[in-house]
């Protein structure tokens, strides 16, 4: 629905790739030519369901690789012996034990991103959390959660393509914290966010790290991200918006 934008297009507020954001010190922007090209397809209101789903799956696979490499990072360069010498490598670290990771899907759109991660780490544990947002108040309500045993012993990758108000994300994080997972072991991956959502997590879950492909300008009065891309799940699954003409006007 926020594909129905104002006459003057809002600006995208994304900092440079890898920079910390002013709204949340634990948020890092992951932006490449590939993510930008795919996000352009997702934003376009003319994009039909088939093309949208294909682009979403491709973008989630790219983000999934970066998220997995960001679960554990090497703060200082470590030597890696190559056939020709020694390379000093810093930053992301390959996850050797997939079973030490728990992938958490904030249903339903979170499944799109989580499935992309599972293709890369099929031995990772999975969890489901269903939170319904009241469209009138934008407040979240927890309806269902299923976590694996000893989830507190795992590094958690929380998956949801959109971080808008932050209400659903905080509710999901509260479920994990109640199960014993410390904030410092949670990485939240999303495609698109905004300052309001980042500020909410900075206030209510300051230890949670966030990786996102873009930060947009703001939320509108309906609590949709602007300029955004509309409803990620409805456009992907085809459940709303096409017949109404909100998006998908191209074949």
XYZ file of N, CA and C in Angstrom:
753
model
N 0.810 -1.197 0.000
C 0.000 0.000 0.000
C 0.847 1.253 0.000
N 2.071 1.215 0.597
C 2.857 2.427 0.542
C 3.557 2.564 -0.791
N 3.198 1.676 -1.758
C 3.626 1.909 -3.121
C 2.862 3.095 -3.703
N 1.743 3.496 -3.071
C 0.975 4.653 -3.500
C 1.597 5.890 -2.866
N 2.678 6.363 -3.433
C 3.510 7.384 -2.809
C 3.011 8.785 -3.129
N 3.546 9.762 -2.385
C 3.203 11.155 -2.610
C 3.824 11.651 -3.914
N 3.399 12.854 -4.330
C 3.903 13.417 -5.577
C 5.397 13.664 -5.506
N 5.882 14.134 -4.359
C 7.314 14.362 -4.175
C 7.905 13.132 -3.495
N 8.685 12.323 -4.218
C 9.187 11.077 -3.640
C 10.078 11.328 -2.433
N 9.859 10.616 -1.311
C 10.736 10.747 -0.153
C 12.133 10.242 -0.480
N 13.074 10.684 0.301
C 14.455 10.276 0.092
C 14.746 8.973 0.815
N 15.728 8.255 0.301
C 16.226 7.056 0.974
C 17.398 7.480 1.845
N 17.360 7.062 3.120
C 18.313 7.583 4.098
C 19.523 6.692 4.323
N 19.730 5.696 3.477
C 20.773 4.696 3.703
C 22.170 5.308 3.770
N 22.922 5.066 4.870
C 24.321 5.495 4.937
C 25.167 4.677 3.968
N 26.426 5.032 3.866
C 27.335 4.283 3.000
C 27.478 2.851 3.492
N 27.831 1.951 2.580
C 27.950 0.535 2.895
C 28.901 0.301 4.061
N 28.409 -0.437 5.075
C 29.236 -0.797 6.209
C 29.268 0.216 7.336
N 28.758 1.426 7.107
C 28.774 2.447 8.150
C 27.711 2.162 9.207
N 28.034 2.518 10.457
C 27.016 2.474 11.505
C 26.000 3.581 11.236
N 24.774 3.374 11.697
C 23.728 4.358 11.451
C 23.580 5.286 12.656
N 23.073 6.497 12.460
C 22.879 7.406 13.591
C 21.714 7.006 14.496
N 20.852 6.071 14.038
C 19.665 5.707 14.818
C 19.891 4.468 15.665
N 20.901 3.680 15.326
C 21.175 2.463 16.087
C 22.623 2.073 15.824
N 23.430 2.136 16.867
C 24.863 1.881 16.708
C 25.162 0.444 16.330
N 24.206 -0.471 16.544
C 24.414 -1.881 16.228
C 23.849 -2.279 14.873
N 23.442 -1.291 14.069
C 22.919 -1.592 12.735
C 23.992 -1.341 11.691
N 24.155 -2.307 10.783
C 25.102 -2.168 9.681
C 24.367 -2.332 8.359
N 24.652 -1.423 7.430
C 24.037 -1.476 6.109
C 24.886 -2.332 5.181
N 24.241 -3.300 4.534
C 24.900 -4.158 3.551
C 24.336 -3.798 2.180
N 25.118 -3.081 1.404
C 24.652 -2.597 0.105
C 25.719 -2.849 -0.950
N 25.325 -3.527 -2.027
C 26.207 -3.786 -3.158
C 25.443 -3.442 -4.434
N 26.116 -3.530 -5.564
C 25.422 -3.319 -6.831
C 24.297 -4.346 -7.007
N 24.556 -5.574 -6.562
C 23.549 -6.630 -6.702
C 22.325 -6.337 -5.840
N 22.537 -5.971 -4.578
C 21.387 -5.697 -3.714
C 20.607 -4.482 -4.210
N 21.314 -3.483 -4.706
C 20.636 -2.294 -5.217
C 19.795 -2.606 -6.442
N 20.359 -3.397 -7.367
C 19.629 -3.752 -8.584
C 18.374 -4.559 -8.266
N 18.482 -5.505 -7.344
C 17.332 -6.330 -6.987
C 16.300 -5.538 -6.193
N 16.772 -4.667 -5.311
C 15.848 -3.846 -4.538
C 15.083 -2.877 -5.448
N 15.720 -2.438 -6.511
C 15.034 -1.562 -7.469
C 13.831 -2.279 -8.082
N 13.980 -3.564 -8.390
C 12.863 -4.347 -8.930
C 11.744 -4.474 -7.894
N 12.119 -4.731 -6.648
C 11.122 -4.900 -5.593
C 10.371 -3.608 -5.308
N 11.044 -2.482 -5.403
C 10.394 -1.202 -5.122
C 9.398 -0.800 -6.212
N 9.664 -1.174 -7.447
C 8.873 -0.715 -8.585
C 7.437 -1.228 -8.476
N 6.462 -0.333 -8.418
C 5.068 -0.732 -8.260
C 4.541 -1.489 -9.469
N 5.238 -1.396 -10.603
C 4.792 -2.095 -11.808
C 5.185 -3.567 -11.807
N 6.105 -3.961 -10.936
C 6.611 -5.340 -10.926
C 5.508 -6.328 -10.572
N 5.312 -7.326 -11.442
C 4.321 -8.370 -11.198
C 4.816 -9.413 -10.222
N 3.907 -10.331 -9.824
C 4.225 -11.264 -8.753
C 5.379 -12.196 -9.101
N 5.398 -12.757 -10.299
C 6.458 -13.706 -10.647
C 7.825 -13.060 -10.596
N 7.955 -11.889 -11.210
C 9.240 -11.182 -11.215
C 9.598 -10.724 -9.805
N 8.592 -10.287 -9.056
C 8.841 -9.852 -7.674
C 9.381 -11.018 -6.834
N 8.727 -12.172 -6.927
C 9.160 -13.322 -6.130
C 10.566 -13.776 -6.517
N 10.867 -13.770 -7.809
C 12.200 -14.155 -8.263
C 13.256 -13.197 -7.714
N 12.988 -11.887 -7.800
C 13.954 -10.896 -7.308
C 14.094 -10.979 -5.794
N 12.983 -11.207 -5.093
C 13.033 -11.329 -3.638
C 13.870 -12.526 -3.210
N 13.685 -13.656 -3.883
C 14.472 -14.847 -3.549
C 15.964 -14.612 -3.805
N 16.277 -13.969 -4.903
C 17.685 -13.694 -5.209
C 18.298 -12.746 -4.180
N 17.575 -11.700 -3.822
C 18.097 -10.754 -2.843
C 18.265 -11.424 -1.479
N 17.311 -12.246 -1.096
C 17.415 -12.926 0.191
C 18.591 -13.886 0.228
N 18.930 -14.509 -0.908
C 20.103 -15.388 -0.939
C 21.393 -14.602 -0.736
N 21.470 -13.417 -1.353
C 22.657 -12.580 -1.172
C 22.763 -12.129 0.285
N 21.635 -11.678 0.843
C 21.618 -11.230 2.237
C 21.913 -12.389 3.180
N 21.431 -13.582 2.841
C 21.667 -14.748 3.687
C 23.152 -15.052 3.830
N 23.894 -14.968 2.738
C 25.348 -15.201 2.798
C 26.012 -14.200 3.736
N 25.643 -12.935 3.600
C 26.248 -11.894 4.440
C 25.861 -12.079 5.903
N 24.614 -12.449 6.142
C 24.162 -12.638 7.517
C 24.898 -13.799 8.189
N 25.045 -14.904 7.480
C 25.764 -16.043 8.055
C 27.210 -15.681 8.384
N 27.837 -14.912 7.496
C 29.224 -14.510 7.728
C 29.340 -13.485 8.847
N 28.206 -12.885 9.232
C 28.223 -11.837 10.260
C 27.825 -12.349 11.630
N 27.400 -13.615 11.718
C 27.006 -14.150 13.023
C 28.185 -14.112 13.986
N 29.356 -14.501 13.486
C 30.575 -14.439 14.298
C 31.644 -13.725 13.487
N 32.239 -12.699 14.055
C 33.249 -11.930 13.337
C 34.589 -11.997 14.065
N 35.650 -11.915 13.283
C 37.000 -11.884 13.851
C 37.402 -10.426 14.052
N 37.585 -9.983 15.283
C 37.919 -8.577 15.519
C 39.303 -8.178 15.028
N 40.210 -9.138 14.962
C 41.568 -8.853 14.502
C 41.919 -9.821 13.373
N 42.796 -9.401 12.451
C 43.181 -10.291 11.345
C 43.832 -11.579 11.858
N 43.420 -12.692 11.259
C 44.000 -13.985 11.603
C 44.683 -14.564 10.366
N 45.810 -15.243 10.556
C 46.518 -15.810 9.403
C 45.810 -17.041 8.847
N 45.717 -17.113 7.546
C 45.168 -18.281 6.857
C 46.218 -18.754 5.864
N 46.634 -20.011 6.010
C 47.658 -20.539 5.112
C 47.041 -20.916 3.775
N 47.586 -20.377 2.721
C 47.129 -20.693 1.366
C 48.177 -21.566 0.683
N 47.901 -22.108 -0.495
C 48.927 -22.893 -1.200
C 50.164 -22.081 -1.560
N 50.033 -20.750 -1.559
C 51.149 -19.906 -1.996
C 51.717 -19.010 -0.905
N 51.181 -19.077 0.297
C 51.665 -18.196 1.349
C 50.670 -18.100 2.485
N 50.649 -16.932 3.147
C 49.764 -16.701 4.283
C 48.990 -15.418 4.045
N 47.671 -15.484 4.201
C 46.817 -14.304 4.066
C 46.266 -13.927 5.429
N 46.245 -12.627 5.724
C 45.637 -12.133 6.958
C 44.183 -11.781 6.656
N 43.258 -12.443 7.368
C 41.829 -12.274 7.117
C 41.140 -11.745 8.359
N 40.338 -10.688 8.185
C 39.566 -10.117 9.285
C 38.115 -9.996 8.852
N 37.222 -9.792 9.843
C 35.810 -9.587 9.533
C 35.008 -10.853 9.696
N 34.206 -11.185 8.672
C 33.318 -12.331 8.751
C 34.059 -13.644 8.917
N 33.380 -14.605 9.527
C 33.979 -15.904 9.784
C 33.031 -17.011 9.325
N 33.577 -17.999 8.646
C 32.774 -19.132 8.198
C 32.262 -19.911 9.404
N 30.965 -20.224 9.384
C 30.363 -21.001 10.463
C 30.647 -22.478 10.227
N 31.450 -23.077 11.089
C 31.834 -24.470 10.905
C 30.773 -25.434 11.412
N 30.055 -25.043 12.456
C 29.047 -25.919 13.044
C 27.675 -25.282 12.861
N 26.972 -25.672 11.793
C 25.660 -25.095 11.504
C 24.659 -25.370 12.619
N 24.818 -26.495 13.306
C 23.863 -26.850 14.359
C 23.946 -25.920 15.560
N 24.966 -25.051 15.597
C 25.077 -24.085 16.687
C 24.250 -22.826 16.425
N 23.587 -22.783 15.263
C 22.792 -21.621 14.866
C 21.315 -21.974 14.925
N 20.500 -21.016 15.357
C 19.052 -21.156 15.296
C 18.501 -20.036 14.410
N 17.782 -20.418 13.375
C 17.147 -19.464 12.466
C 15.713 -19.253 12.932
N 15.349 -18.005 13.162
C 14.025 -17.689 13.689
C 13.243 -16.899 12.651
N 12.102 -17.437 12.274
C 11.214 -16.838 11.284
C 10.107 -16.077 12.004
N 10.068 -14.730 11.816
C 8.908 -13.965 12.259
C 7.861 -14.123 11.160
N 6.892 -14.976 11.382
C 5.922 -15.356 10.353
C 5.065 -14.146 9.930
N 4.699 -14.087 8.603
C 4.941 -15.104 7.618
C 6.105 -14.741 6.693
N 6.338 -13.423 6.485
C 7.359 -13.005 5.517
C 8.760 -13.427 5.924
N 8.963 -13.642 7.227
C 10.272 -14.072 7.675
C 10.693 -15.392 7.067
N 9.704 -16.223 6.672
C 10.011 -17.517 6.076
C 10.738 -17.368 4.745
N 10.478 -16.279 4.026
C 11.120 -16.058 2.735
C 12.630 -15.938 2.919
N 13.034 -15.138 3.897
C 14.455 -14.960 4.179
C 15.034 -16.180 4.875
N 14.287 -16.763 5.809
C 14.818 -17.930 6.519
C 15.068 -19.096 5.572
N 14.185 -19.307 4.600
C 14.389 -20.392 3.645
C 15.677 -20.190 2.851
N 15.998 -18.943 2.524
C 17.242 -18.661 1.806
C 18.445 -19.037 2.659
N 18.371 -18.760 3.959
C 19.472 -19.111 4.851
C 19.574 -20.624 5.007
N 18.433 -21.302 5.076
C 18.441 -22.761 5.277
C 19.066 -23.493 4.098
N 18.958 -22.940 2.910
C 19.621 -23.556 1.758
C 21.137 -23.536 1.939
N 21.635 -22.539 2.643
C 23.070 -22.420 2.878
C 23.516 -23.167 4.128
N 22.615 -23.290 5.099
C 22.947 -23.943 6.373
C 21.819 -24.902 6.742
N 21.688 -26.020 6.019
C 20.548 -26.923 6.225
C 20.526 -27.612 7.581
N 21.653 -27.628 8.293
C 21.682 -28.281 9.603
C 21.347 -27.328 10.744
N 21.109 -26.066 10.420
C 20.762 -25.100 11.460
C 19.393 -25.429 12.052
N 19.240 -25.170 13.350
C 17.936 -25.319 13.985
C 17.020 -24.202 13.490
N 15.706 -24.438 13.550
C 14.756 -23.415 13.120
C 13.696 -23.193 14.189
N 13.131 -21.998 14.175
C 12.079 -21.640 15.121
C 11.061 -20.759 14.417
N 9.830 -20.766 14.939
C 8.749 -19.962 14.386
C 8.156 -19.084 15.478
N 7.935 -17.822 15.146
C 7.235 -16.911 16.045
C 6.183 -16.172 15.223
N 4.923 -16.277 15.635
C 3.823 -15.623 14.921
C 3.320 -14.456 15.752
N 3.433 -13.275 15.177
C 2.985 -12.056 15.838
C 2.047 -11.335 14.880
N 0.847 -11.042 15.339
C -0.141 -10.343 14.520
C -0.136 -8.867 14.888
N 0.030 -8.011 13.864
C -0.025 -6.573 14.119
C -1.447 -6.069 13.930
N -1.960 -5.396 14.954
C -3.271 -4.772 14.851
C -3.171 -3.610 13.873
N -3.900 -3.684 12.746
C -3.778 -2.663 11.711
C -4.299 -1.312 12.169
N -5.166 -1.295 13.179
C -5.700 -0.027 13.673
C -4.726 0.666 14.611
N -4.078 -0.127 15.502
C -3.182 0.462 16.501
C -1.711 0.259 16.187
N -1.420 -0.664 15.259
C -0.048 -1.054 14.896
C 0.675 -1.738 16.051
N -0.073 -2.202 17.090
C 0.535 -2.890 18.225
C 0.600 -4.388 17.962
N 1.688 -5.049 18.382
C 1.845 -6.486 18.118
C 1.170 -7.350 19.170
N 0.727 -8.551 18.753
C 0.157 -9.532 19.658
C 0.783 -10.889 19.344
N 1.392 -11.510 20.346
C 2.012 -12.817 20.172
C 0.928 -13.888 20.104
N 0.916 -14.657 19.006
C -0.071 -15.716 18.816
C 0.530 -17.111 18.946
N 1.809 -17.282 18.606
C 2.393 -18.626 18.586
C 3.903 -18.519 18.579
N 4.562 -19.457 19.254
C 6.017 -19.572 19.163
C 6.424 -21.024 19.372
N 7.427 -21.450 18.620
C 7.976 -22.800 18.742
C 9.487 -22.691 18.609
N 10.187 -22.928 19.720
C 11.638 -22.815 19.755
C 12.253 -24.193 19.976
N 13.466 -24.417 19.478
C 14.126 -25.701 19.704
C 14.628 -25.816 21.146
N 14.901 -27.022 21.620
C 15.464 -27.182 22.966
C 16.807 -26.474 23.083
N 17.078 -25.933 24.251
C 18.346 -25.270 24.577
C 18.671 -24.147 23.575
N 17.654 -23.418 23.195
C 17.869 -22.334 22.231
C 18.849 -21.305 22.770
N 18.930 -21.182 24.089
C 19.831 -20.203 24.698
C 21.302 -20.515 24.442
N 21.595 -21.732 23.999
C 22.976 -22.115 23.702
C 23.360 -21.826 22.254
N 22.442 -21.287 21.479
C 22.662 -21.063 20.059
C 22.872 -19.576 19.737
N 23.598 -19.337 18.645
C 23.581 -18.009 18.033
C 22.312 -17.929 17.186
N 21.568 -16.840 17.352
C 20.257 -16.725 16.726
C 20.297 -15.732 15.573
N 19.775 -16.178 14.418
C 19.592 -15.283 13.275
C 18.096 -15.061 13.117
N 17.650 -13.864 13.462
C 16.243 -13.486 13.400
C 15.947 -12.950 12.010
N 14.913 -13.489 11.351
C 14.636 -13.172 9.950
C 13.280 -12.502 9.784
N 13.285 -11.325 9.188
C 12.057 -10.637 8.788
C 12.452 -9.592 7.754
N 11.904 -9.648 6.536
C 12.370 -8.726 5.493
C 12.163 -7.246 5.796
N 11.156 -6.904 6.617
C 10.852 -5.498 6.878
C 10.925 -5.192 8.374
N 11.616 -4.121 8.723
C 11.624 -3.596 10.093
C 11.002 -2.209 10.028
N 9.734 -2.108 10.418
C 8.994 -0.844 10.318
C 8.903 -0.180 11.690
N 7.841 -0.445 12.440
C 7.715 0.166 13.771
C 8.670 -0.470 14.777
N 9.042 -1.717 14.516
C 9.882 -2.443 15.465
C 9.089 -3.216 16.499
N 7.759 -3.058 16.506
C 6.946 -3.729 17.512
C 7.013 -5.238 17.429
N 6.865 -5.788 16.231
C 6.915 -7.243 16.067
C 8.308 -7.783 16.372
N 9.331 -7.056 15.951
C 10.704 -7.493 16.203
C 10.997 -7.527 17.702
N 10.587 -6.489 18.422
C 10.820 -6.448 19.869
C 10.047 -7.564 20.562
N 8.812 -7.821 20.107
C 8.033 -8.907 20.697
C 8.713 -10.254 20.473
N 9.255 -10.465 19.278
C 9.972 -11.711 18.997
C 11.240 -11.816 19.833
N 11.946 -10.729 19.954
C 13.163 -10.712 20.768
C 12.824 -10.999 22.231
N 11.697 -10.476 22.709
C 11.270 -10.747 24.084
C 11.004 -12.236 24.299
N 10.437 -12.915 23.282
C 10.225 -14.363 23.374
C 11.567 -15.084 23.515
N 12.545 -14.672 22.721
C 13.864 -15.288 22.776
C 14.550 -15.009 24.115
N 14.451 -13.778 24.588
C 15.071 -13.430 25.868
C 14.420 -14.193 27.018
N 13.113 -14.382 26.954
C 12.425 -15.149 27.992
C 12.884 -16.601 28.001
N 13.353 -17.081 26.857
C 13.873 -18.458 26.758
C 15.342 -18.528 27.138
N 15.935 -17.396 27.508
C 17.318 -17.396 27.972
C 18.346 -16.924 26.974
N 17.921 -16.495 25.772
C 18.876 -16.044 24.760
C 19.297 -14.613 25.069
N 20.586 -14.348 25.270
C 21.022 -12.968 25.513
C 20.972 -12.155 24.227
N 20.741 -10.862 24.349
C 20.655 -9.991 23.179
C 21.912 -10.062 22.318
N 23.054 -10.219 22.958
C 24.313 -10.235 22.230
C 24.482 -11.423 21.298
N 23.619 -12.444 21.428
C 23.698 -13.617 20.549
C 22.641 -13.573 19.444
N 21.967 -12.433 19.306
C 20.920 -12.297 18.296
C 21.381 -11.348 17.193
N 21.287 -11.799 15.948
C 21.515 -10.968 14.768
C 20.207 -10.903 13.998
N 19.714 -9.700 13.741
C 18.439 -9.494 13.051
C 18.728 -9.065 11.626
N 18.299 -9.889 10.655
C 18.531 -9.596 9.238
C 17.237 -9.145 8.585
N 17.302 -8.044 7.842
C 16.135 -7.586 7.095
C 16.556 -6.884 5.819
N 15.628 -6.807 4.889
C 15.883 -6.180 3.597
C 15.787 -4.667 3.687
N 14.811 -4.180 4.432
C 14.495 -2.754 4.433
C 14.044 -2.321 5.813
N 14.490 -1.135 6.235
C 14.078 -0.608 7.530
C 13.963 0.910 7.444
N 13.752 1.535 8.608
C 13.582 2.989 8.683
C 14.062 3.470 10.049
N 14.265 4.771 10.231
C 14.788 5.263 11.515
C 13.930 4.901 12.717
N 12.607 4.927 12.572
C 11.738 4.637 13.716
C 11.943 3.222 14.242
N 12.050 2.249 13.349
C 12.274 0.875 13.783
C 13.631 0.683 14.420
N 14.641 1.328 13.850
C 15.988 1.225 14.415
C 16.053 1.852 15.798
N 15.392 2.980 15.971
C 15.372 3.636 17.276
C 14.638 2.793 18.312
N 13.566 2.118 17.883
C 12.823 1.260 18.817
C 13.707 0.124 19.318
N 14.459 -0.509 18.431
C 15.343 -1.580 18.864
C 16.498 -1.046 19.708
N 16.996 0.140 19.380
C 18.060 0.730 20.190
C 17.589 0.964 21.625
N 16.306 1.281 21.793
C 15.764 1.550 23.127
C 15.407 0.270 23.870
N 14.795 -0.706 23.169
C 14.242 -1.880 23.838
C 15.094 -3.140 23.722
N 16.017 -3.162 22.765
C 16.903 -4.319 22.595
C 18.261 -3.836 22.102
N 18.947 -3.041 22.905
C 20.176 -2.380 22.446
C 21.323 -3.324 22.117
N 21.286 -4.550 22.631
C 22.376 -5.481 22.374
C 22.225 -6.286 21.096
N 21.059 -6.199 20.463
C 20.798 -6.956 19.241
C 21.463 -6.262 18.054
N 22.213 -7.028 17.265
C 22.822 -6.494 16.050
C 21.852 -6.606 14.885
N 21.946 -5.665 13.952
C 21.033 -5.608 12.818
C 21.844 -5.486 11.539
N 21.440 -6.233 10.506
C 22.013 -6.068 9.183
C 20.863 -5.841 8.216
N 20.960 -4.800 7.401
C 19.881 -4.437 6.492
C 20.456 -3.985 5.158
N 19.648 -4.092 4.103
C 20.097 -3.675 2.773
C 19.845 -2.205 2.507
N 18.893 -1.601 3.219
C 18.597 -0.183 2.982
C 17.800 0.389 4.145
N 17.988 1.697 4.372
C 17.225 2.432 5.382
C 16.468 3.541 4.666
N 15.134 3.480 4.746
C 14.320 4.498 4.087
C 14.053 5.671 5.009
N 13.317 6.657 4.500
C 13.204 7.944 5.186
C 12.387 7.897 6.471
N 11.218 7.228 6.442
C 10.312 7.360 7.589
C 9.159 6.370 7.464
N 8.295 6.384 8.482
C 6.994 5.727 8.426
C 5.933 6.767 8.107
N 4.900 6.338 7.368
C 3.797 7.268 7.142
C 2.765 7.123 8.254
N 1.623 7.791 8.118
C 0.624 7.770 9.186
C 0.000 6.393 9.364
N 0.128 5.521 8.361
C -0.395 4.153 8.468
C 0.661 3.183 8.972
N 1.833 3.699 9.306
C 2.963 2.897 9.795
C 3.567 2.031 8.698
N 3.496 2.500 7.447
C 4.190 1.863 6.341
C 5.490 2.620 6.055
N 6.516 1.850 5.655
C 7.802 2.470 5.318
C 7.657 3.262 4.018
N 8.207 4.477 4.035
C 8.178 5.376 2.869
C 9.614 5.715 2.467
N 9.994 5.590 1.188
C 9.173 5.180 0.054
C 8.853 3.688 0.018
N 9.650 2.853 0.660
C 9.336 1.448 0.840
C 9.174 0.666 -0.442
N 8.347 -0.381 -0.362
C 8.081 -1.236 -1.518
C 6.687 -1.839 -1.469
N 5.848 -1.342 -0.563
C 4.541 -1.942 -0.348
C 4.615 -3.008 0.722
N 3.715 -3.955 0.694
C 3.714 -5.059 1.649
C 4.528 -6.218 1.072
N 5.658 -6.526 1.692
C 6.579 -7.541 1.171
C 5.874 -8.882 0.987
N 5.163 -9.337 2.018
C 4.514 -10.637 1.959
C 3.380 -10.701 0.962
N 2.532 -9.679 0.920
C 1.413 -9.676 -0.017
C 1.906 -9.682 -1.460
N 2.968 -8.944 -1.733
C 3.495 -8.927 -3.101
C 4.154 -10.259 -3.449
N 4.813 -10.893 -2.495
C 5.493 -12.162 -2.737
C 4.485 -13.310 -2.892
N 3.524 -13.387 -1.967
C 2.584 -14.503 -1.957
C 1.335 -14.249 -2.806
N 1.128 -13.010 -3.247
C -0.016 -12.693 -4.086
C -1.337 -12.640 -3.354
N -1.301 -12.338 -2.048
C -2.516 -12.380 -1.243
C -3.328 -11.095 -1.273
N -2.750 -9.989 -1.670
C -3.483 -8.720 -1.711
C -2.709 -7.723 -2.557
N -3.424 -6.714 -3.056
C -2.788 -5.585 -3.715
C -2.779 -5.635 -5.226
N -2.788 -6.835 -5.809
C -2.735 -6.935 -7.269
C -4.081 -6.589 -7.904
N -5.138 -7.187 -7.414
C -6.462 -6.888 -7.963
C -6.862 -5.442 -7.700
N -6.376 -4.908 -6.560
C -6.718 -3.521 -6.221
C -5.920 -2.510 -7.028
N -4.864 -2.967 -7.711
C -4.062 -2.075 -8.523
C -2.996 -1.304 -7.768
N -2.681 -1.749 -6.522
C -1.635 -1.080 -5.753
C -0.273 -1.331 -6.362
N -0.088 -2.519 -6.930
C 1.182 -2.918 -7.517
C 0.936 -4.021 -8.541
N 1.986 -4.351 -9.294
C 1.878 -5.427 -10.258
C 1.132 -5.055 -11.516
N 1.273 -3.795 -11.945
C 0.548 -3.344 -13.128
C 1.219 -3.786 -14.421
N 2.454 -4.299 -14.321
C 3.153 -4.830 -15.504
C 3.027 -6.342 -15.518
N 3.062 -6.929 -16.694
C 2.949 -8.391 -16.793
C 4.203 -9.045 -16.247
